[in-house]
PDB file of C-alpha atoms in Angstrom:
ATOM      1  CA  MET A 255      39.230 200.030 248.570  1.00  0.00           C
ATOM      2  CA  PHE A 256      40.844 198.172 251.466  1.00  0.00           C
ATOM      3  CA  SER A 257      44.244 197.249 252.796  1.00  0.00           C
ATOM      4  CA  ILE A 258      45.471 195.016 255.605  1.00  0.00           C
ATOM      5  CA  ILE A 259      48.521 194.817 257.841  1.00  0.00           C
ATOM      6  CA  LEU A 260      49.828 191.831 259.757  1.00  0.00           C
ATOM      7  CA  PRO A 261      52.361 192.912 262.412  1.00  0.00           C
ATOM      8  CA  GLY A 262      55.890 192.318 261.142  1.00  0.00           C
ATOM      9  CA  ARG A 263      54.825 191.959 257.519  1.00  0.00           C
ATOM     10  CA  PRO A 264      54.517 194.429 254.630  1.00  0.00           C
ATOM     11  CA  CYS A 265      51.192 196.187 254.098  1.00  0.00           C
ATOM     12  CA  LEU A 266      48.985 194.220 251.688  1.00  0.00           C
ATOM     13  CA  THR A 267      47.074 196.029 248.947  1.00  0.00           C
ATOM     14  CA  ASP A 268      46.736 193.230 246.354  1.00  0.00           C
ATOM     15  CA  ILE A 269      43.003 192.820 246.890  1.00  0.00           C
ATOM     16  CA  VAL A 270      40.975 190.759 244.417  1.00  0.00           C
ATOM     17  CA  ALA A 271      37.310 191.319 243.556  1.00  0.00           C
ATOM     18  CA  ILE A 272      35.634 187.912 243.570  1.00  0.00           C
ATOM     19  CA  ASP A 273      32.221 188.967 242.268  1.00  0.00           C
ATOM     20  CA  PRO A 274      32.928 191.483 239.486  1.00  0.00           C
ATOM     21  CA  GLN A 275      29.739 193.184 238.346  1.00  0.00           C
ATOM     22  CA  PRO A 276      28.974 194.646 234.896  1.00  0.00           C
ATOM     23  CA  THR A 277      28.853 198.087 236.521  1.00  0.00           C
ATOM     24  CA  GLY A 278      32.233 197.523 238.155  1.00  0.00           C
ATOM     25  CA  GLN A 279      30.746 197.812 241.652  1.00  0.00           C
ATOM     26  CA  ALA A 280      31.977 194.580 243.247  1.00  0.00           C
ATOM     27  CA  THR A 281      30.758 193.744 246.749  1.00  0.00           C
ATOM     28  CA  LYS A 282      33.053 190.853 247.685  1.00  0.00           C
ATOM     29  CA  PHE A 283      36.829 191.009 247.941  1.00  0.00           C
ATOM     30  CA  ALA A 284      39.655 188.781 249.142  1.00  0.00           C
ATOM     31  CA  PHE A 285      43.270 188.916 250.280  1.00  0.00           C
ATOM     32  CA  LYS A 286      45.532 185.852 250.377  1.00  0.00           C
ATOM     33  CA  PHE A 287      48.667 185.622 252.501  1.00  0.00           C
ATOM     34  CA  PRO A 288      50.836 182.889 254.090  1.00  0.00           C
ATOM     35  CA  LEU A 289      49.838 181.307 257.367  1.00  0.00           C
ATOM     36  CA  THR A 290      53.398 181.690 258.664  1.00  0.00           C
ATOM     37  CA  PRO A 291      54.988 183.461 260.422  1.00  0.00           C
ATOM     38  CA  TYR A 292      52.400 183.240 263.179  1.00  0.00           C
ATOM     39  CA  PHE A 293      50.126 186.231 263.757  1.00  0.00           C
ATOM     40  CA  SER A 294      47.354 187.000 266.263  1.00  0.00           C
ATOM     41  CA  GLU A 295      46.088 190.348 264.969  1.00  0.00           C
ATOM     42  CA  ILE A 296      45.043 191.761 261.613  1.00  0.00           C
ATOM     43  CA  VAL A 297      44.604 195.463 260.908  1.00  0.00           C
ATOM     44  CA  VAL A 298      41.990 196.165 258.229  1.00  0.00           C
ATOM     45  CA  PHE A 299      41.358 199.687 256.968  1.00  0.00           C
ATOM     46  CA  PHE A 300      39.756 201.717 254.195  1.00  0.00           C
ATOM     47  CA  LEU A 301      42.077 203.277 251.659  1.00  0.00           C
ATOM     48  CA  PRO A 302      41.732 207.078 251.319  1.00  0.00           C
ATOM     49  CA  GLY A 303      38.591 208.040 249.425  1.00  0.00           C
ATOM     50  CA  THR A 304      36.722 204.815 250.209  1.00  0.00           C
ATOM     51  CA  VAL A 305      33.076 205.362 251.170  1.00  0.00           C
ATOM     52  CA  LEU A 306      30.612 202.510 251.541  1.00  0.00           C
ATOM     53  CA  PRO A 307      27.059 202.834 250.182  1.00  0.00           C
ATOM     54  CA  GLN A 308      24.562 204.155 252.709  1.00  0.00           C
ATOM     55  CA  ASP A 309      23.322 201.648 255.311  1.00  0.00           C
ATOM     56  CA  THR A 310      25.976 199.064 254.484  1.00  0.00           C
ATOM     57  CA  ALA A 311      28.987 197.697 256.346  1.00  0.00           C
ATOM     58  CA  ALA A 312      32.111 195.751 255.420  1.00  0.00           C
ATOM     59  CA  ALA A 313      31.835 192.309 257.007  1.00  0.00           C
ATOM     60  CA  ILE A 314      35.263 190.712 257.604  1.00  0.00           C
ATOM     61  CA  TYR A 315      35.732 186.942 257.308  1.00  0.00           C
ATOM     62  CA  ILE A 316      38.828 184.761 257.609  1.00  0.00           C
ATOM     63  CA  GLN A 317      39.496 181.273 256.245  1.00  0.00           C
ATOM     64  CA  TYR A 318      42.414 179.200 257.498  1.00  0.00           C
ATOM     65  CA  PRO A 319      43.737 176.249 255.486  1.00  0.00           C
ATOM     66  CA  ASP A 320      41.275 173.333 255.374  1.00  0.00           C
ATOM     67  CA  ALA A 321      38.633 175.324 257.294  1.00  0.00           C
ATOM     68  CA  GLU A 322      35.453 177.279 256.648  1.00  0.00           C
ATOM     69  CA  PHE A 323      35.176 181.058 256.570  1.00  0.00           C
ATOM     70  CA  GLN A 324      34.442 182.595 259.961  1.00  0.00           C
ATOM     71  CA  PHE A 325      33.182 186.082 260.765  1.00  0.00           C
ATOM     72  CA  ILE A 326      35.641 188.189 262.778  1.00  0.00           C
ATOM     73  CA  GLY A 327      34.073 191.662 262.739  1.00  0.00           C
ATOM     74  CA  ALA A 328      33.138 194.592 260.546  1.00  0.00           C
ATOM     75  CA  LEU A 329      33.990 198.109 259.441  1.00  0.00           C
ATOM     76  CA  ALA A 330      31.718 201.006 258.481  1.00  0.00           C
ATOM     77  CA  ASN A 331      32.058 204.560 257.245  1.00  0.00           C
ATOM     78  CA  GLU A 332      32.053 205.696 260.883  1.00  0.00           C
ATOM     79  CA  THR A 333      34.727 203.121 261.824  1.00  0.00           C
ATOM     80  CA  PRO A 334      37.017 202.823 258.767  1.00  0.00           C
ATOM     81  CA  SER A 335      39.755 200.850 260.519  1.00  0.00           C
ATOM     82  CA  ALA A 336      40.112 198.304 263.295  1.00  0.00           C
ATOM     83  CA  VAL A 337      42.419 195.703 264.796  1.00  0.00           C
ATOM     84  CA  PHE A 338      40.896 192.221 264.754  1.00  0.00           C
ATOM     85  CA  LYS A 339      42.215 189.584 267.141  1.00  0.00           C
ATOM     86  CA  VAL A 340      42.433 186.133 265.563  1.00  0.00           C
ATOM     87  CA  THR A 341      43.621 182.648 266.494  1.00  0.00           C
ATOM     88  CA  PRO A 342      45.236 180.901 263.520  1.00  0.00           C
ATOM     89  CA  PRO A 343      46.076 177.206 263.863  1.00  0.00           C
ATOM     90  CA  ARG A 344      49.649 176.626 264.987  1.00  0.00           C
ATOM     91  CA  ARG A 345      51.713 174.278 262.861  1.00  0.00           C
ATOM     92  CA  THR A 346      53.428 171.261 264.394  1.00  0.00           C
ATOM     93  CA  GLU A 347      57.042 170.277 263.845  1.00  0.00           C
ATOM     94  CA  ALA A 348      55.887 167.370 261.665  1.00  0.00           C
ATOM     95  CA  GLN A 349      53.914 169.757 259.472  1.00  0.00           C
ATOM     96  CA  ASP A 350      56.929 172.041 259.176  1.00  0.00           C
ATOM     97  CA  GLU A 351      59.099 169.108 258.118  1.00  0.00           C
ATOM     98  CA  ASP A 352      56.528 168.052 255.524  1.00  0.00           C
ATOM     99  CA  GLN A 353      56.417 171.629 254.267  1.00  0.00           C
ATOM    100  CA  MET A 354      60.182 171.712 253.908  1.00  0.00           C
ATOM    101  CA  LEU A 355      60.006 168.597 251.738  1.00  0.00           C
ATOM    102  CA  ASP A 356      57.230 170.169 249.659  1.00  0.00           C
ATOM    103  CA  ASP A 357      59.302 173.316 249.252  1.00  0.00           C
ATOM    104  CA  ALA A 358      62.276 171.300 248.065  1.00  0.00           C
ATOM    105  CA  SER A 359      60.194 169.399 245.540  1.00  0.00           C
ATOM    106  CA  ALA A 360      58.716 172.683 244.325  1.00  0.00           C
ATOM    107  CA  ALA A 361      62.240 173.891 243.491  1.00  0.00           C
ATOM    108  CA  GLY A 362      61.929 176.983 245.599  1.00  0.00           C
ATOM    109  CA  ASN A 363      58.516 178.053 244.381  1.00  0.00           C
ATOM    110  CA  ALA A 364      57.581 180.761 246.928  1.00  0.00           C
ATOM    111  CA  ALA A 365      53.878 180.174 246.392  1.00  0.00           C
ATOM    112  CA  ASN A 366      54.238 176.823 248.103  1.00  0.00           C
ATOM    113  CA  SER A 367      56.273 178.068 251.065  1.00  0.00           C
ATOM    114  CA  SER A 368      53.286 178.160 253.428  1.00  0.00           C
ATOM    115  CA  PRO A 369      49.570 177.300 253.384  1.00  0.00           C
ATOM    116  CA  ALA A 370      47.473 180.319 252.418  1.00  0.00           C
ATOM    117  CA  VAL A 371      45.009 182.233 254.575  1.00  0.00           C
ATOM    118  CA  THR A 372      42.126 184.065 252.893  1.00  0.00           C
ATOM    119  CA  LEU A 373      40.677 187.254 254.332  1.00  0.00           C
ATOM    120  CA  GLY A 374      37.297 188.016 252.796  1.00  0.00           C
ATOM    121  CA  ILE A 375      35.536 191.388 252.848  1.00  0.00           C
ATOM    122  CA  SER A 376      31.860 191.503 251.941  1.00  0.00           C
ATOM    123  CA  ILE A 377      29.778 194.683 251.572  1.00  0.00           C
ATOM    124  CA  GLU A 378      26.443 193.814 253.173  1.00  0.00           C
ATOM    125  CA  PRO A 379      23.380 195.629 254.588  1.00  0.00           C
ATOM    126  CA  VAL A 380      24.125 196.906 258.073  1.00  0.00           C
ATOM    127  CA  GLN A 381      20.990 195.158 259.338  1.00  0.00           C
ATOM    128  CA  VAL A 382      22.578 191.849 258.315  1.00  0.00           C
ATOM    129  CA  VAL A 383      26.037 192.571 259.716  1.00  0.00           C
ATOM    130  CA  ALA A 384      25.061 194.059 263.092  1.00  0.00           C
ATOM    131  CA  PRO A 385      23.496 190.861 264.528  1.00  0.00           C
ATOM    132  CA  GLN A 386      26.660 188.944 263.606  1.00  0.00           C
ATOM    133  CA  VAL A 387      28.755 191.555 265.411  1.00  0.00           C
ATOM    134  CA  ALA A 388      26.537 191.377 268.471  1.00  0.00           C
ATOM    135  CA  ALA A 389      26.710 187.568 268.521  1.00  0.00           C
ATOM    136  CA  LEU A 390      30.489 187.613 268.102  1.00  0.00           C
ATOM    137  CA  GLU A 391      31.006 190.023 270.971  1.00  0.00           C
ATOM    138  CA  ALA A 392      28.567 188.171 273.206  1.00  0.00           C
ATOM    139  CA  GLU A 393      30.539 184.983 272.560  1.00  0.00           C
ATOM    140  CA  SER A 394      33.956 186.539 273.091  1.00  0.00           C
ATOM    141  CA  GLY A 395      32.988 188.627 276.128  1.00  0.00           C
ATOM    142  CA  ASN A 396      35.191 191.503 274.984  1.00  0.00           C
ATOM    143  CA  ASN A 397      35.771 193.851 272.100  1.00  0.00           C
ATOM    144  CA  LYS A 398      37.310 191.142 269.980  1.00  0.00           C
ATOM    145  CA  SER A 399      36.271 192.752 266.728  1.00  0.00           C
ATOM    146  CA  GLY A 400      37.839 196.139 267.190  1.00  0.00           C
ATOM    147  CA  GLY A 401      35.560 198.918 265.966  1.00  0.00           C
ATOM    148  CA  SER A 402      32.553 196.670 265.549  1.00  0.00           C
ATOM    149  CA  THR A 403      30.964 197.673 268.878  1.00  0.00           C
ATOM    150  CA  GLU A 404      30.444 201.125 267.442  1.00  0.00           C
ATOM    151  CA  LEU A 405      28.703 199.579 264.446  1.00  0.00           C
ATOM    152  CA  VAL A 406      26.188 197.818 266.708  1.00  0.00           C
ATOM    153  CA  ARG A 407      25.521 201.010 268.651  1.00  0.00           C
ATOM    154  CA  GLN A 408      25.022 203.048 265.494  1.00  0.00           C
ATOM    155  CA  THR A 409      22.795 200.393 263.973  1.00  0.00           C
ATOM    156  CA  GLN A 410      20.584 200.381 267.038  1.00  0.00           C
ATOM    157  CA  GLN A 411      20.225 204.136 266.666  1.00  0.00           C
ATOM    158  CA  LYS A 412      19.005 203.791 263.093  1.00  0.00           C
ATOM    159  CA  GLY A 413      15.476 203.489 264.502  1.00  0.00           C
ATOM    160  CA  ILE A 414      15.324 207.231 265.277  1.00  0.00           C
ATOM    161  CA  SER A 415      15.611 209.748 262.441  1.00  0.00           C
ATOM    162  CA  THR A 416      17.242 213.149 262.637  1.00  0.00           C
ATOM    163  CA  LYS A 417      13.830 214.771 262.288  1.00  0.00           C
ATOM    164  CA  VAL A 418      12.381 212.823 265.208  1.00  0.00           C
ATOM    165  CA  LEU A 419      15.471 213.519 267.327  1.00  0.00           C
ATOM    166  CA  ALA A 420      15.155 217.256 266.649  1.00  0.00           C
ATOM    167  CA  GLN A 421      11.456 217.142 267.545  1.00  0.00           C
ATOM    168  CA  ARG A 422      12.254 215.463 270.839  1.00  0.00           C
ATOM    169  CA  ILE A 423      14.919 218.008 271.748  1.00  0.00           C
ATOM    170  CA  ILE A 424      12.514 220.856 270.961  1.00  0.00           C
ATOM    171  CA  GLY A 425       9.727 219.126 272.883  1.00  0.00           C
ATOM    172  CA  ASN A 426      12.017 218.612 275.866  1.00  0.00           C
ATOM    173  CA  ALA A 427      12.927 222.309 275.862  1.00  0.00           C
ATOM    174  CA  PHE A 428       9.331 223.469 275.388  1.00  0.00           C
ATOM    175  CA  ASN A 429       8.003 221.379 278.269  1.00  0.00           C
ATOM    176  CA  PHE A 430      10.709 222.671 280.600  1.00  0.00           C
ATOM    177  CA  LEU A 431      10.406 226.335 279.582  1.00  0.00           C
ATOM    178  CA  ALA A 432       6.598 226.491 279.497  1.00  0.00           C
ATOM    179  CA  SER A 433       6.384 226.761 283.274  1.00  0.00           C
ATOM    180  CA  PHE A 434       8.582 229.877 283.169  1.00  0.00           C
ATOM    181  CA  ALA A 435       6.486 231.725 280.578  1.00  0.00           C
ATOM    182  CA  GLY A 436       5.055 235.072 281.655  1.00  0.00           C
ATOM    183  CA  SER A 437       3.317 238.050 280.120  1.00  0.00           C
ATOM    184  CA  ASP A 438       5.319 240.454 277.986  1.00  0.00           C
ATOM    185  CA  PRO A 439       6.075 243.517 280.169  1.00  0.00           C
ATOM    186  CA  SER A 440       5.650 245.749 277.137  1.00  0.00           C
ATOM    187  CA  GLY A 441       1.980 244.792 276.976  1.00  0.00           C
ATOM    188  CA  GLY A 442       2.140 243.125 273.610  1.00  0.00           C
ATOM    189  CA  GLY A 443       0.030 240.207 274.789  1.00  0.00           C
ATOM    190  CA  GLN A 444       2.805 237.688 274.061  1.00  0.00           C
ATOM    191  CA  GLU A 445       4.255 235.163 276.492  1.00  0.00           C
ATOM    192  CA  VAL A 446       7.987 235.464 277.151  1.00  0.00           C
ATOM    193  CA  VAL A 447      10.553 233.211 278.844  1.00  0.00           C
ATOM    194  CA  PRO A 448      13.505 234.590 280.830  1.00  0.00           C
ATOM    195  CA  LEU A 449      16.910 233.877 279.315  1.00  0.00           C
ATOM    196  CA  LYS A 450      18.005 232.341 282.623  1.00  0.00           C
ATOM    197  CA  ALA A 451      15.286 229.694 282.258  1.00  0.00           C
ATOM    198  CA  PHE A 452      16.771 228.647 278.915  1.00  0.00           C
ATOM    199  CA  GLN A 453      20.233 228.541 280.465  1.00  0.00           C
ATOM    200  CA  ASP A 454      18.877 226.338 283.284  1.00  0.00           C
ATOM    201  CA  TRP A 455      17.262 224.002 280.739  1.00  0.00           C
ATOM    202  CA  TRP A 456      20.483 223.710 278.757  1.00  0.00           C
ATOM    203  CA  THR A 457      22.497 222.915 281.901  1.00  0.00           C
ATOM    204  CA  LYS A 458      20.003 220.243 282.916  1.00  0.00           C
ATOM    205  CA  PHE A 459      19.805 218.865 279.364  1.00  0.00           C
ATOM    206  CA  GLU A 460      23.606 218.556 279.051  1.00  0.00           C
ATOM    207  CA  ARG A 461      23.821 216.831 282.430  1.00  0.00           C
ATOM    208  CA  ARG A 462      21.164 214.308 281.448  1.00  0.00           C
ATOM    209  CA  VAL A 463      22.835 213.591 278.091  1.00  0.00           C
ATOM    210  CA  ASN A 464      26.115 212.921 279.889  1.00  0.00           C
ATOM    211  CA  VAL A 465      24.425 210.516 282.297  1.00  0.00           C
ATOM    212  CA  ASP A 466      22.200 208.803 279.716  1.00  0.00           C
ATOM    213  CA  PRO A 467      23.169 209.627 276.092  1.00  0.00           C
ATOM    214  CA  THR A 468      20.281 207.590 274.648  1.00  0.00           C
ATOM    215  CA  PHE A 469      17.398 208.968 276.714  1.00  0.00           C
ATOM    216  CA  LEU A 470      16.002 210.925 273.753  1.00  0.00           C
ATOM    217  CA  GLU A 471      15.689 207.690 271.760  1.00  0.00           C
ATOM    218  CA  ARG A 472      13.234 206.415 274.356  1.00  0.00           C
ATOM    219  CA  GLU A 473      11.570 209.658 275.346  1.00  0.00           C
ATOM    220  CA  ASP A 474       8.154 210.687 274.062  1.00  0.00           C
ATOM    221  CA  PRO A 475       8.453 214.243 272.666  1.00  0.00           C
ATOM    222  CA  ARG A 476       5.581 215.285 274.903  1.00  0.00           C
ATOM    223  CA  ALA A 477       7.374 214.069 278.031  1.00  0.00           C
ATOM    224  CA  SER A 478       8.726 216.563 280.540  1.00  0.00           C
ATOM    225  CA  GLY A 479      12.414 217.503 280.472  1.00  0.00           C
TER     226      GLY A 479
END
């Protein structure tokens, strides 16, 4: 489902499901890789064909040696890849020397060449993940978690359905065009609106969307355009 890249290292695809379900639909996964050489970014992305269940997100956690897991961001169907900035602990010369001795005693066992880092991916409800993203970005003061800002924005928009959005667009147009309605010149007793009035509404509507893309989320459908 997922893959990761650390700059200067091969792409990792050896993901492990850590909560296998009877149905085969695991929700928690993990990658393990050496702490060295030093890295400050991790690219996480969906493999082709990966689609998360509706209203869920992939929460990304990292665990350094002798530390707890920490949340570093999230992915979603709308943002299937991102670069996450991280700050692994730097090893001291004394630690490197100790590691060299451990490597020698392990007779060249590559598994012991460096302490392991675990990257965890957990499929969780978007309502659970979004507050963590917001808190992370408020703490960092920048887009530390790559595509996660988009996740917060999209989650906030979950409160307005497509049906309600369509009703508000129609209501906005109706309120604007009503003042231009006039009697049908053919005498049919119907009210008609000049095409130019619709063109004027569309121009005004586009301009307002560009200035304030979320105004329809706040606008009462009966409000004037």
